[in-house]
Amino acid sequence: MTTSSESTQAAAQAVECTLVEGVNLALARALQDDPTVVILGEDVGIDGGVFRATQSLIGRFDESRVRDTPLSEALIGGLPIGLAAMGLRPVAEIQFMGFIYPVIDQLVNHASRMRTRTRGRLSCPLVIRAPYGGGVHAPEHHSESMEAMFTHIPGIRVVIPSSPAKAYGLLLAAIRDPDPVVFLEPKRIYRAVRETVVDDGRALALDHCFVTREGSDVTLIGWGAALSEVMDAAETLATDGVEAEVIDVATLKLLDFETIAASVEKTGRCVIVHEAPVSGGFGAEIAARLAGAGLVNLLAPIERVAGWDTIMPLPRLEDRYMPSAGRVVAAARRVMEYS
Amino acid sequence: MTIVARFEIELTRYLDADGAALGELPAFASNRETLVELYRWMVLARTFDQKAIALQRTGRLGTYASSLGQEGVSVGLAHAMRPEDVLLPSFREHGAQLLRGVTPKELLQYWGGDERGSNFAVPRQDFPVCIPVGSHAPHAAGAALAFKLRGEPRAAVAVFGDGATSKGDVYEAMNVAGAWQLPIVFVATNNQWAISVPRNAQTAAATLAQKAIGAGLEGRQVDGNDVIAVRQVIGEALDKARSGGSATLIEALTYRLADHTTADDASRYRDDDEVAKHWKQEPVARLRSHLTTAHSWSKAEEEALIEACAAQVEQATDAYLAEPPEPPEAMFDHLYAELPSALAAQRDAALAETPE
Ligand SMILES: Cc1ncc(C[n+]2csc(CCOP(=O)(O)OP(=O)(O)O)c2C)c(N)n1
Ligand SMILES: [Mg+2]
């Protein structure tokens, strides 16, 4: 593979960037550091991706490594399996989560089990990236949050960043991980905030939750874009003297349950927040795990604030679907008042 | 009106149903040893098949998909491959897998429900069988792209059935193979049936080979019961692939002489007459006749070969039956590169359970 045209500067640089720019930075870093990394997907080349996640990669790296695929989701799910089994590290983009479902066939039937079924002879170190979630008034099929469809698949990892730095560090970790990773990018916060990201090639740990706010009264658990409502709710609760601990799950699969259990053991109260429909959502898994953990200090029922069990509405009703900070505050107050 | 495209599909056949040469044979086919080698692999595949069915019938193997009647396709295509090429088989290409170096014991292990059967000692980079029909075609595109990116003169060979050609993922793989000029040989083993659905109900296309045209690939037909023709046509497609000439779809015409699997009863949906007719075309007898007339293949040689294949399969069977199952932690230990701490408790629980 040719690397001649590729930039060779690798000095750590601090960059003020958005989440989607953090993704871009990580992709560039991975292409730079590892000649086996290949980016592919629809419009990822000259266009730089419809959200610009792959912007300018094609100019900096050989175009054989940043590839526009045909409009072909079963292929985008399946081709990386062949690449990965033959020793490359593909990072494939599905343009929107709404079109990812053919990829589930490839994940369940092949990528997740290649290592198992060949007893380690072949493996699938691949990443499937996709923007997901609502709140941007997108057309139909562009707003769902179906992460639980992926967390149910044994043999893969499911990672969701909630900030630019986490996007950078977790995506690098996902690319370097020896097993398949589904990396879901909350597009509502693609450009919501800027923060300093040090482009030093340092990956964050997978299978690791982040405590993003410390508190001792109630544990609020979320991930992705919903984390901003959760943090807002925590600030509102603080004005009432309720100190919430906030956990950003970030790596839904494999789940760092210890961090969650330790927090709930401390606070005795818990609200789980996600945009996805409530039934069978990943919050159900966390709630079940907490219920089964036999926490001696659980003081109130576990509440879930989530999307309704409805079809994701089109933009005019979207705000009535999305779990708001107000709903999170109300739920937290209910669990605080429970005795 | 202007005609902007035309296509033709070529059918290749060297031997008639009785094994007589229809014209000049390809160079390799004048070599007795090569023909005997092809014959031996076909006989081994058939011997293996009979044994596997017997083991299934006596409760010592799981559901098994017979390759009876299709040995010409399987053996011919694998014989044309180089060791460094990669095979992506369906679930009916035992002959190809055996020739590639997968052992009969490994095949029995897989069909007997032991994952170790897909940890091939020899073709380390060949893919395991693919059960979800056609879903491995995109993997071939990925493997071929890996070869192309690294500048390796290797090809991927994906084998699937006539039914699989109706699937979108097969088309998606052929399409990208054309768009990116990938070194792939797609082999559609047209055995005329997809469980109970006959070829004509599968598609209105006059040939399966012409499905290549829409993807910008060359499509060819070959008489799949003529192993010489299969060997030749796949060899040409592989040469083309390895030298940067893109992918080919080859439709190999054959017939599934057995039930779909040991769990199927084909008499529910097809006539014995039809099957009897196809027994007259089958590939093993065809090459044997050719060897006998053109290369004085003797009765003694035939008997010795059959005995050797039977002994090899018997030995593999004994080894398979003697092998204890893996311990339960194997379920966990191959799931991820390293056991995640999140799964340690489940692993412990699985180990603590005593089987009933
Ligand atoms: C995607 C998918 N659908 C259905 C099945 C069940 N099934 C197994 S084999 C088969 C027929 C396959 O026919 P063909 O592709 O012609 O291959 P053959 O069995 O004839 O070798 C079906 C429907 C499957 N394994 N995968
Ligand atoms: Mg068939």
XYZ file of C-alpha atoms and ligand atoms in Angstrom:
722
model
C 0.000 0.000 0.000
C 1.314 3.421 -0.836
C 1.955 5.935 1.883
C 4.235 8.246 -0.052
C 1.747 11.075 -0.470
C 0.783 11.012 3.156
C 1.751 13.657 5.626
C 4.392 12.494 8.026
C 4.071 15.096 10.768
C 2.741 13.415 13.840
C 3.380 16.020 16.498
C 0.684 16.242 19.155
C -1.465 19.265 18.498
C -4.183 20.781 20.648
C -7.217 21.508 18.498
C -10.446 23.269 19.396
C -12.970 21.046 17.773
C -16.490 19.750 17.553
C -17.509 16.125 17.945
C -17.582 15.494 14.217
C -14.177 17.140 13.911
C -12.972 14.861 16.684
C -14.099 11.924 14.575
C -12.235 13.360 11.603
C -9.118 13.900 13.661
C -9.177 10.307 14.894
C -9.678 8.942 11.378
C -6.752 10.994 10.098
C -4.591 9.900 12.995
C -5.473 6.245 12.407
C -4.728 6.516 8.678
C -1.453 8.196 9.543
C -0.293 5.759 12.189
C -1.485 2.477 10.745
C -1.041 1.670 7.050
C -3.642 -1.102 7.306
C -6.484 1.323 8.066
C -8.930 1.772 5.175
C -11.916 4.151 5.237
C -14.940 3.320 3.141
C -18.552 4.291 2.712
C -20.918 6.337 0.600
C -19.596 9.819 -0.252
C -16.682 9.558 2.188
C -14.144 10.589 -0.446
C -14.197 13.882 -2.308
C -17.386 14.947 -0.518
C -15.887 14.197 2.882
C -19.064 12.490 4.065
C -22.483 14.079 4.297
C -21.629 15.271 7.817
C -17.983 15.988 6.860
C -16.632 13.314 9.181
C -14.160 12.245 6.498
C -13.458 15.758 5.229
C -10.083 16.261 3.525
C -8.902 12.724 4.210
C -8.770 12.043 0.509
C -6.332 14.881 -0.072
C -4.012 13.832 2.712
C -4.037 10.085 2.209
C -3.873 7.869 -0.812
C -7.277 7.533 -2.396
C -6.986 3.762 -2.333
C -7.449 4.096 1.447
C -10.413 6.487 1.470
C -12.943 4.809 -0.763
C -16.343 5.816 -2.015
C -18.382 2.649 -2.208
C -21.358 2.065 -4.446
C -24.719 2.680 -2.741
C -24.662 -0.724 -1.206
C -25.251 -1.261 2.506
C -25.037 -5.055 2.542
C -21.687 -4.585 0.875
C -20.548 -1.917 3.331
C -21.419 -4.365 6.099
C -19.855 -7.381 4.439
C -16.820 -6.130 2.570
C -15.003 -4.998 5.735
C -15.283 -8.562 7.023
C -13.232 -9.817 4.096
C -10.758 -6.970 4.479
C -10.410 -7.494 8.211
C -10.067 -11.263 7.927
C -7.206 -10.654 5.505
C -5.374 -8.374 7.920
C -6.592 -4.840 7.210
C -8.437 -2.482 9.570
C -11.484 -1.143 7.787
C -13.544 1.734 9.151
C -16.830 1.761 7.278
C -19.400 4.527 7.395
C -23.115 3.973 7.107
C -24.466 7.360 6.091
C -27.397 7.295 8.529
C -28.437 4.689 11.049
C -31.751 4.320 9.206
C -29.919 2.418 6.471
C -27.814 0.222 8.710
C -30.181 -2.729 8.928
C -28.588 -4.852 6.164
C -25.384 -4.499 8.160
C -27.027 -6.256 11.104
C -27.126 -9.440 9.000
C -23.386 -9.195 8.495
C -22.704 -8.339 12.132
C -24.832 -11.089 13.637
C -24.047 -13.802 11.131
C -20.432 -13.081 10.378
C -18.390 -10.300 11.966
C -19.371 -11.100 15.537
C -18.681 -14.791 15.201
C -15.753 -15.124 12.825
C -13.302 -15.431 15.705
C -15.504 -17.898 17.570
C -16.311 -20.111 14.628
C -12.724 -20.356 13.464
C -11.395 -20.619 17.017
C -9.314 -17.514 16.468
C -7.953 -18.423 13.044
C -9.729 -15.458 11.428
C -10.963 -12.320 13.153
C -12.729 -9.080 12.296
C -11.030 -5.957 13.608
C -13.462 -3.597 11.904
C -15.430 -0.493 12.820
C -18.866 0.414 11.533
C -19.548 4.115 12.127
C -22.967 5.669 11.802
C -24.584 8.941 12.831
C -27.739 8.332 14.811
C -30.459 9.925 16.886
C -33.056 12.664 16.655
C -33.462 16.306 17.391
C -32.174 17.739 14.133
C -35.490 17.826 12.252
C -34.217 15.363 9.712
C -36.372 13.553 7.149
C -38.091 10.269 7.892
C -35.742 7.354 8.761
C -32.971 9.739 9.806
C -33.667 10.136 13.521
C -34.004 6.756 15.198
C -31.865 5.469 18.047
C -31.581 1.729 17.620
C -28.446 1.077 19.660
C -30.108 -1.756 21.564
C -30.308 -3.774 18.349
C -26.524 -3.843 18.452
C -25.960 -4.274 22.176
C -27.829 -7.560 21.891
C -25.184 -9.035 19.582
C -22.526 -11.102 21.368
C -18.982 -10.724 20.096
C -19.058 -7.040 19.172
C -18.622 -3.759 21.020
C -20.985 -0.797 20.914
C -19.498 2.623 21.618
C -21.221 6.022 21.721
C -19.221 9.194 22.353
C -20.775 12.280 23.922
C -18.053 14.880 23.443
C -15.324 15.816 20.956
C -12.523 14.396 23.101
C -14.400 11.180 23.714
C -15.156 10.884 20.009
C -11.448 11.176 19.285
C -10.204 8.837 21.983
C -12.947 6.234 21.722
C -12.810 6.057 17.932
C -9.064 5.477 18.056
C -9.677 2.733 20.599
C -12.382 1.218 18.395
C -10.094 1.178 15.358
C -7.264 -0.436 17.324
C -9.530 -2.985 18.986
C -9.049 -6.508 17.621
C -12.798 -7.179 17.415
C -15.777 -5.595 15.620
C -16.982 -2.278 17.007
C -20.173 -0.408 16.167
C -19.435 3.263 16.733
C -22.602 5.352 16.890
C -22.224 9.091 16.584
C -24.926 11.313 18.102
C -25.433 13.680 15.207
C -27.492 16.179 17.243
C -24.287 17.122 19.061
C -21.958 16.768 16.076
C -21.425 20.540 16.259
C -23.022 21.455 19.576
C -19.869 22.241 21.512
C -16.201 22.750 20.930
C -13.542 21.531 23.272
C -9.819 21.112 23.228
C -8.733 17.810 21.825
C -5.085 16.900 21.934
C -4.281 15.012 18.773
C -1.681 12.834 20.417
C -2.951 9.495 19.156
C -3.944 8.475 22.639
C -6.956 6.168 22.779
C -9.420 6.059 25.639
C -10.171 2.776 27.347
C -13.073 0.750 26.012
C -15.444 -0.976 28.437
C -15.245 2.039 30.681
C -17.979 4.449 31.859
C -17.260 8.097 32.600
C -18.459 9.812 35.744
C -19.076 13.265 34.293
C -20.434 14.851 37.474
C -20.042 13.740 41.025
C -22.899 13.769 43.481
C -24.291 11.706 46.302
C -28.079 12.011 46.078
C -29.118 10.364 42.814
C -27.364 8.705 39.871
C -28.362 9.893 36.401
C -27.224 7.568 33.630
C -27.149 8.426 29.944
C -25.114 8.328 26.763
C -24.714 10.169 23.497
C -26.662 13.332 22.848
C -29.055 12.729 25.755
C -26.177 13.336 28.087
C -26.597 17.068 27.571
C -30.180 16.927 28.876
C -28.921 14.815 31.745
C -26.256 17.385 32.638
C -28.791 20.207 32.365
C -31.125 18.274 34.651
C -28.301 17.793 37.145
C -27.694 21.559 37.246
C -31.397 22.246 37.794
C -31.521 19.672 40.591
C -28.478 21.297 42.182
C -30.403 24.545 42.573
C -32.805 22.540 44.781
C -29.886 21.161 46.746
C -30.023 17.738 45.081
C -26.546 16.643 44.008
C -26.770 14.235 41.092
C -23.971 11.963 39.987
C -23.948 11.655 36.200
C -22.607 8.644 34.345
C -21.874 8.677 30.642
C -22.046 4.985 29.752
C -20.112 5.571 26.491
C -19.263 1.898 25.994
C -22.658 0.210 26.143
C -21.154 -3.086 25.144
C -19.082 -4.272 26.868
C -20.658 -2.580 29.859
C -18.660 -1.264 32.766
C -21.312 -2.227 35.271
C -18.992 -1.806 38.258
C -18.852 1.961 37.872
C -22.628 2.138 37.568
C -23.271 -0.176 40.509
C -20.792 1.668 42.716
C -22.524 4.961 42.014
C -26.029 3.640 42.657
C -24.815 1.881 45.771
C -23.631 5.280 46.942
C -26.682 7.346 45.981
C -29.383 4.684 46.368
C -31.391 6.254 43.573
C -31.168 6.033 39.811
C -32.672 7.469 36.632
C -31.641 6.075 33.259
C -32.070 8.296 30.226
C -32.062 7.449 26.541
C -33.588 8.669 23.322
C -34.398 5.172 22.106
C -37.886 3.723 22.732
C -38.214 2.677 26.349
C -39.190 -0.970 25.861
C -36.215 -3.194 25.260
C -33.945 -0.176 25.245
C -30.484 -0.465 26.715
C -31.803 1.197 29.878
C -33.725 -2.006 30.531
C -30.458 -3.918 30.654
C -28.927 -1.498 33.122
C -32.070 -1.518 35.269
C -32.173 -5.304 35.265
C -28.521 -5.512 36.190
C -29.049 -3.065 39.056
C -32.120 -4.992 40.222
C -30.121 -8.197 40.170
C -27.106 -6.750 41.910
C -28.823 -6.858 45.292
C -27.722 -3.352 46.236
C -28.459 -3.006 49.934
C -28.776 0.722 49.602
C -31.360 0.944 46.810
C -33.863 3.468 48.187
C -36.292 3.977 45.307
C -37.562 2.287 42.159
C -35.281 2.739 39.167
C -36.819 5.156 36.690
C -36.286 5.303 32.957
C -36.762 8.490 30.966
C -36.700 7.516 27.321
C -38.348 7.852 23.969
C -41.907 6.606 23.803
C -42.675 3.222 22.289
C -43.820 4.983 19.135
C -42.520 5.418 15.645
C -40.012 8.244 15.760
C -42.188 11.196 14.754
C -41.421 13.494 11.853
C -39.994 16.901 12.813
C -43.219 18.655 13.841
C -43.787 16.297 16.753
C -40.167 15.425 17.354
C -39.791 17.651 20.421
C -42.679 15.797 22.050
C -40.790 12.538 21.629
C -37.328 13.483 22.794
C -36.630 13.011 26.507
C -36.224 16.561 27.818
C -34.222 17.830 30.740
C -37.572 18.628 32.351
C -38.634 14.986 32.200
C -35.324 13.949 33.691
C -35.708 16.468 36.525
C -39.247 15.279 37.208
C -38.152 11.656 37.326
C -35.252 12.511 39.613
C -37.589 14.346 41.953
C -39.925 11.351 42.036
C -37.127 9.014 43.032
C -35.873 11.566 45.579
C -39.312 11.793 47.169
C -39.850 8.037 47.250
C -39.671 6.550 50.698
C -33.664 2.707 -32.785
C -30.064 2.114 -31.822
C -28.811 -0.977 -30.102
C -26.494 0.201 -27.325
C -25.559 -3.132 -25.791
C -25.567 -6.792 -26.684
C -24.310 -9.795 -24.843
C -23.533 -13.434 -25.397
C -23.028 -16.174 -22.862
C -20.572 -18.876 -23.758
C -20.956 -22.471 -22.535
C -17.814 -24.566 -22.204
C -17.850 -28.355 -22.284
C -15.106 -30.776 -23.326
C -16.535 -34.176 -22.483
C -19.952 -35.485 -23.371
C -22.019 -37.349 -20.816
C -20.223 -40.596 -21.693
C -16.792 -39.089 -21.201
C -15.960 -38.826 -24.898
C -13.982 -35.767 -25.935
C -16.088 -33.377 -28.007
C -13.016 -31.802 -29.549
C -9.546 -30.806 -28.550
C -8.982 -30.910 -24.792
C -7.072 -28.271 -22.842
C -3.382 -29.068 -22.436
C -3.549 -30.167 -18.800
C -6.186 -32.765 -19.723
C -3.771 -34.787 -21.806
C -1.820 -35.548 -18.643
C -3.040 -38.819 -17.174
C -1.734 -37.990 -13.724
C -3.629 -34.731 -13.570
C -6.837 -36.432 -14.602
C -6.331 -39.188 -12.063
C -5.759 -36.530 -9.432
C -9.033 -34.799 -10.313
C -10.751 -38.161 -10.287
C -9.300 -39.100 -6.913
C -10.561 -35.874 -5.309
C -14.030 -36.424 -6.727
C -14.105 -39.988 -5.450
C -12.870 -38.830 -2.050
C -15.608 -36.189 -1.925
C -18.236 -38.766 -2.784
C -16.877 -41.278 -0.300
C -16.874 -38.600 2.371
C -20.428 -37.692 1.469
C -21.676 -41.255 1.838
C -19.970 -41.588 5.184
C -21.327 -38.281 6.452
C -24.863 -39.297 5.559
C -24.416 -42.659 7.260
C -23.113 -40.927 10.376
C -26.055 -38.542 10.378
C -28.542 -41.385 9.967
C -27.055 -43.113 12.978
C -27.108 -40.018 15.162
C -23.401 -39.308 15.073
C -23.420 -36.184 12.872
C -25.702 -33.157 12.678
C -27.772 -32.107 9.676
C -25.566 -32.476 6.618
C -25.736 -31.014 3.108
C -24.752 -33.587 0.521
C -22.657 -32.655 -2.511
C -23.643 -35.758 -4.457
C -23.496 -35.011 -8.175
C -21.690 -31.690 -7.742
C -18.173 -33.010 -7.216
C -17.086 -31.836 -10.646
C -17.709 -28.194 -9.813
C -16.176 -28.356 -6.388
C -13.055 -30.265 -7.316
C -12.548 -28.483 -10.618
C -12.618 -25.031 -9.087
C -10.343 -25.865 -6.181
C -7.879 -27.605 -8.475
C -7.545 -24.413 -10.486
C -6.766 -22.360 -7.378
C -3.330 -21.702 -5.931
C -2.711 -22.258 -2.241
C -2.471 -18.492 -1.658
C -5.856 -17.811 -3.253
C -8.755 -17.750 -0.816
C -11.863 -19.913 -0.971
C -15.187 -18.611 0.356
C -17.395 -21.673 0.159
C -21.101 -22.206 0.554
C -22.126 -25.171 2.675
C -21.945 -27.738 -0.131
C -18.357 -27.456 -1.348
C -16.797 -30.318 0.605
C -14.844 -31.423 -2.451
C -13.247 -28.002 -2.819
C -12.475 -27.782 0.866
C -10.863 -31.229 0.894
C -8.688 -30.360 -2.073
C -7.671 -27.092 -0.416
C -6.378 -29.092 2.524
C -9.278 -29.062 4.964
C -9.171 -32.543 6.465
C -12.122 -34.940 6.427
C -11.899 -34.931 10.211
C -12.263 -31.138 10.312
C -15.289 -31.319 8.019
C -16.864 -33.966 10.228
C -16.162 -31.856 13.281
C -17.906 -28.859 11.751
C -20.963 -30.830 10.637
C -20.883 -32.697 13.921
C -21.201 -29.440 15.845
C -17.638 -28.611 16.874
C -16.243 -25.188 15.977
C -12.724 -26.546 15.880
C -13.682 -27.988 12.498
C -13.374 -24.482 11.010
C -9.933 -23.887 12.474
C -8.320 -25.418 9.408
C -4.745 -26.501 9.908
C -3.904 -25.976 6.254
C -5.794 -23.330 4.265
C -5.354 -20.865 7.130
C -6.971 -18.006 5.273
C -9.871 -19.851 3.643
C -13.235 -18.824 5.007
C -15.438 -21.220 6.915
C -18.627 -22.428 5.201
C -21.361 -19.866 4.824
C -24.839 -20.856 5.948
C -26.759 -17.585 5.391
C -27.120 -17.999 1.657
C -24.998 -15.633 -0.430
C -23.966 -13.443 2.496
C -20.316 -14.330 1.990
C -20.134 -12.751 -1.455
C -19.305 -9.309 0.030
C -16.517 -10.930 2.071
C -14.926 -12.030 -1.175
C -14.957 -8.401 -2.286
C -13.198 -7.428 0.934
C -10.599 -10.177 0.672
C -9.974 -9.283 -2.967
C -9.632 -5.597 -2.087
C -7.039 -6.554 0.538
C -5.039 -8.424 -2.133
C -5.344 -5.541 -4.543
C -4.292 -2.921 -1.978
C -1.227 -4.954 -1.062
C -0.416 -5.708 -4.682
C -0.587 -9.445 -4.097
C -1.331 -11.642 -7.123
C -4.054 -13.583 -5.336
C -7.733 -14.105 -6.010
C -10.822 -14.771 -3.941
C -13.195 -17.506 -5.063
C -16.749 -17.259 -3.750
C -19.028 -20.220 -4.364
C -22.792 -20.103 -3.952
C -25.920 -21.719 -5.355
C -28.510 -20.826 -7.962
C -30.803 -19.656 -5.163
C -28.139 -17.286 -3.895
C -28.085 -15.423 -7.205
C -31.490 -13.988 -6.290
C -30.004 -12.231 -3.289
C -29.086 -8.596 -3.114
C -25.806 -9.107 -1.328
C -24.551 -11.320 -4.159
C -25.363 -8.599 -6.647
C -23.810 -5.948 -4.399
C -20.584 -7.935 -4.294
C -20.524 -8.469 -8.072
C -21.272 -4.823 -8.635
C -18.389 -3.567 -6.540
C -16.118 -6.204 -8.071
C -16.807 -4.588 -11.419
C -16.597 -1.014 -10.196
C -13.284 -1.618 -8.428
C -11.863 -4.287 -10.755
C -11.407 -6.781 -7.939
C -9.675 -10.151 -8.346
C -12.636 -12.442 -7.703
C -14.124 -15.514 -9.296
C -17.792 -15.902 -8.401
C -18.994 -19.433 -8.969
C -22.734 -20.026 -9.091
C -23.201 -23.744 -8.659
C -26.482 -24.146 -10.471
C -27.719 -27.485 -9.180
C -31.227 -26.654 -10.450
C -32.799 -26.510 -6.989
C -32.896 -24.253 -3.961
C -34.442 -26.699 -1.513
C -37.821 -27.158 -3.271
C -37.689 -24.159 -5.596
C -36.567 -25.068 -9.111
C -34.189 -22.949 -11.131
C -36.935 -21.554 -13.364
C -38.935 -20.279 -10.416
C -35.860 -18.548 -9.049
C -35.451 -16.052 -11.876
C -36.676 -15.269 -15.357
C -33.111 -14.718 -16.505
C -32.284 -17.223 -19.264
C -28.918 -17.928 -17.664
C -27.520 -17.117 -14.243
C -24.246 -16.212 -15.908
C -25.831 -13.173 -17.526
C -26.397 -11.648 -14.109
C -22.743 -10.711 -14.414
C -23.495 -8.407 -17.327
C -25.497 -5.983 -15.213
C -22.536 -5.677 -12.872
C -20.070 -5.112 -15.691
C -18.451 -8.506 -15.291
C -17.875 -11.295 -17.731
C -20.352 -14.136 -17.296
C -19.738 -17.661 -18.529
C -21.430 -21.014 -18.305
C -19.621 -24.259 -17.874
C -20.791 -27.838 -17.779
C -20.233 -28.431 -14.094
C -20.336 -32.194 -14.540
C -17.311 -31.974 -16.807
C -14.486 -31.434 -14.363
C -12.050 -30.716 -17.188
C -14.200 -27.839 -18.356
C -14.608 -26.494 -14.826
C -10.868 -26.692 -14.216
C -10.181 -24.860 -17.459
C -12.794 -22.116 -17.185
C -12.064 -21.346 -13.532
C -8.355 -21.385 -14.330
C -8.865 -18.765 -17.032
C -10.959 -16.615 -14.730
C -8.338 -16.891 -11.979
C -5.530 -15.920 -14.346
C -7.555 -12.918 -15.415
C -8.281 -11.968 -11.804
C -4.694 -12.309 -10.615
C -3.381 -10.233 -13.486
C -5.649 -7.278 -12.763
C -8.386 -8.174 -15.199
C -11.282 -8.031 -12.745
C -13.895 -10.529 -11.742
C -15.914 -13.191 -13.535
C -19.155 -14.948 -12.735
C -19.167 -18.573 -13.760
C -22.395 -20.497 -13.754
C -21.615 -24.175 -13.372
C -24.464 -26.344 -14.598
C -24.927 -29.407 -12.455
C -27.586 -31.225 -10.492
C -28.220 -31.929 -6.837
C -28.709 -35.704 -6.904
C -29.394 -35.932 -3.167
C -31.959 -34.362 -0.873
C -31.219 -30.732 -0.005
C -29.882 -31.890 3.350
C -30.364 -34.899 5.575
C -33.365 -33.024 7.005
C -35.083 -32.822 3.599
C -37.165 -35.243 1.544
C -36.864 -34.225 -2.096
C -39.539 -36.696 -3.218
C -42.069 -34.154 -1.927
C -41.251 -31.801 -4.770
C -39.453 -33.558 -7.619
C -39.855 -36.722 -9.702
C -37.589 -39.704 -9.546
C -37.559 -39.609 -13.375
C -35.863 -36.257 -13.331
C -33.251 -37.464 -10.871
C -32.689 -40.654 -12.881
C -32.117 -38.589 -16.005
C -29.459 -36.561 -14.248
C -27.695 -39.645 -12.928
C -26.705 -40.216 -16.568
C -24.831 -36.895 -16.583
C -22.982 -37.117 -13.313
C -19.335 -36.068 -13.122
C -17.582 -39.000 -11.463
C -18.750 -41.655 -13.937
C -18.055 -39.228 -16.775
C -14.395 -38.794 -15.927
C -14.055 -42.490 -15.140
C -15.296 -43.379 -18.654
C -12.905 -40.884 -20.124
C -10.001 -42.264 -18.112
C -10.937 -45.800 -19.057
C -11.172 -45.166 -22.793
C -8.517 -42.497 -23.236
C -6.024 -43.478 -20.542
C -6.643 -47.188 -19.993
C -7.680 -46.704 -16.386
C -7.839 -50.249 -15.071
C -10.223 -52.079 -12.807
C -7.390 -52.705 -10.389
C -6.545 -49.009 -10.234
C -10.191 -48.190 -9.678
C -10.508 -50.661 -6.836
C -7.303 -49.490 -5.203
C -8.452 -45.881 -5.379
C -11.846 -46.616 -3.875
C -10.244 -48.582 -1.100
C -7.757 -45.823 -0.337
C -10.487 -43.173 -0.168
C -12.625 -45.372 2.057
C -9.689 -45.984 4.379
C -8.924 -42.272 4.576
C -12.512 -41.426 5.449
C -12.739 -44.299 7.960
C -9.640 -43.075 9.685
C -11.000 -39.526 9.829
C -14.278 -40.834 11.201
C -12.533 -42.721 13.974
C -10.513 -39.651 14.881
C -13.649 -37.474 14.838
C -15.651 -39.886 16.991
C -12.809 -40.231 19.478
C -12.495 -36.487 20.001
C -14.159 -35.259 23.203
C -16.073 -31.967 22.982
C -14.335 -28.760 23.943
C -14.781 -27.634 27.529
C -17.547 -25.032 28.017
C -15.143 -22.141 28.520
C -14.422 -22.377 24.792
C -17.698 -20.456 24.276
C -16.163 -17.500 26.064
C -12.515 -17.826 25.242
C -12.855 -17.245 21.503
C -15.532 -14.557 21.631
C -13.147 -11.608 21.875
C -9.385 -11.439 21.494
C -9.208 -11.346 25.270
C -11.887 -12.303 27.753
C -13.565 -9.028 28.765
C -13.912 -8.630 32.505
C -17.639 -8.020 31.898
C -17.937 -11.686 30.888
C -15.787 -13.249 33.578
C -18.729 -13.906 35.896
C -20.744 -15.586 33.139
C -17.772 -17.747 32.272
C -17.416 -18.785 35.890
C -21.131 -19.567 36.084
C -20.970 -21.693 32.932
C -18.033 -23.622 34.356
C -19.724 -24.128 37.697
C -22.765 -25.735 36.096
C -22.744 -29.497 36.065
C -24.351 -30.935 32.939
C -27.551 -32.910 33.553
C -30.370 -16.125 3.626
C -30.885 -17.512 3.765
N -32.181 -17.762 3.496
C -32.647 -19.014 3.633
C -31.840 -20.035 4.052
C -32.374 -21.453 4.192
N -31.800 -22.206 3.060
C -30.695 -22.942 3.213
S -30.145 -23.531 1.770
C -31.414 -22.853 0.914
C -31.466 -23.030 -0.575
C -30.203 -22.604 -1.206
O -30.273 -22.845 -2.579
P -29.020 -22.607 -3.502
O -28.505 -21.230 -3.313
O -29.417 -22.974 -4.871
O -27.917 -23.585 -2.922
P -28.007 -25.179 -2.824
O -28.675 -25.513 -1.534
O -28.776 -25.663 -3.981
O -26.601 -25.638 -2.825
C -32.266 -22.180 1.760
C -33.498 -21.492 1.335
C -30.507 -19.719 4.347
N -29.642 -20.627 4.799
N -30.045 -18.453 4.192
Mg -29.203 -24.789 -5.799
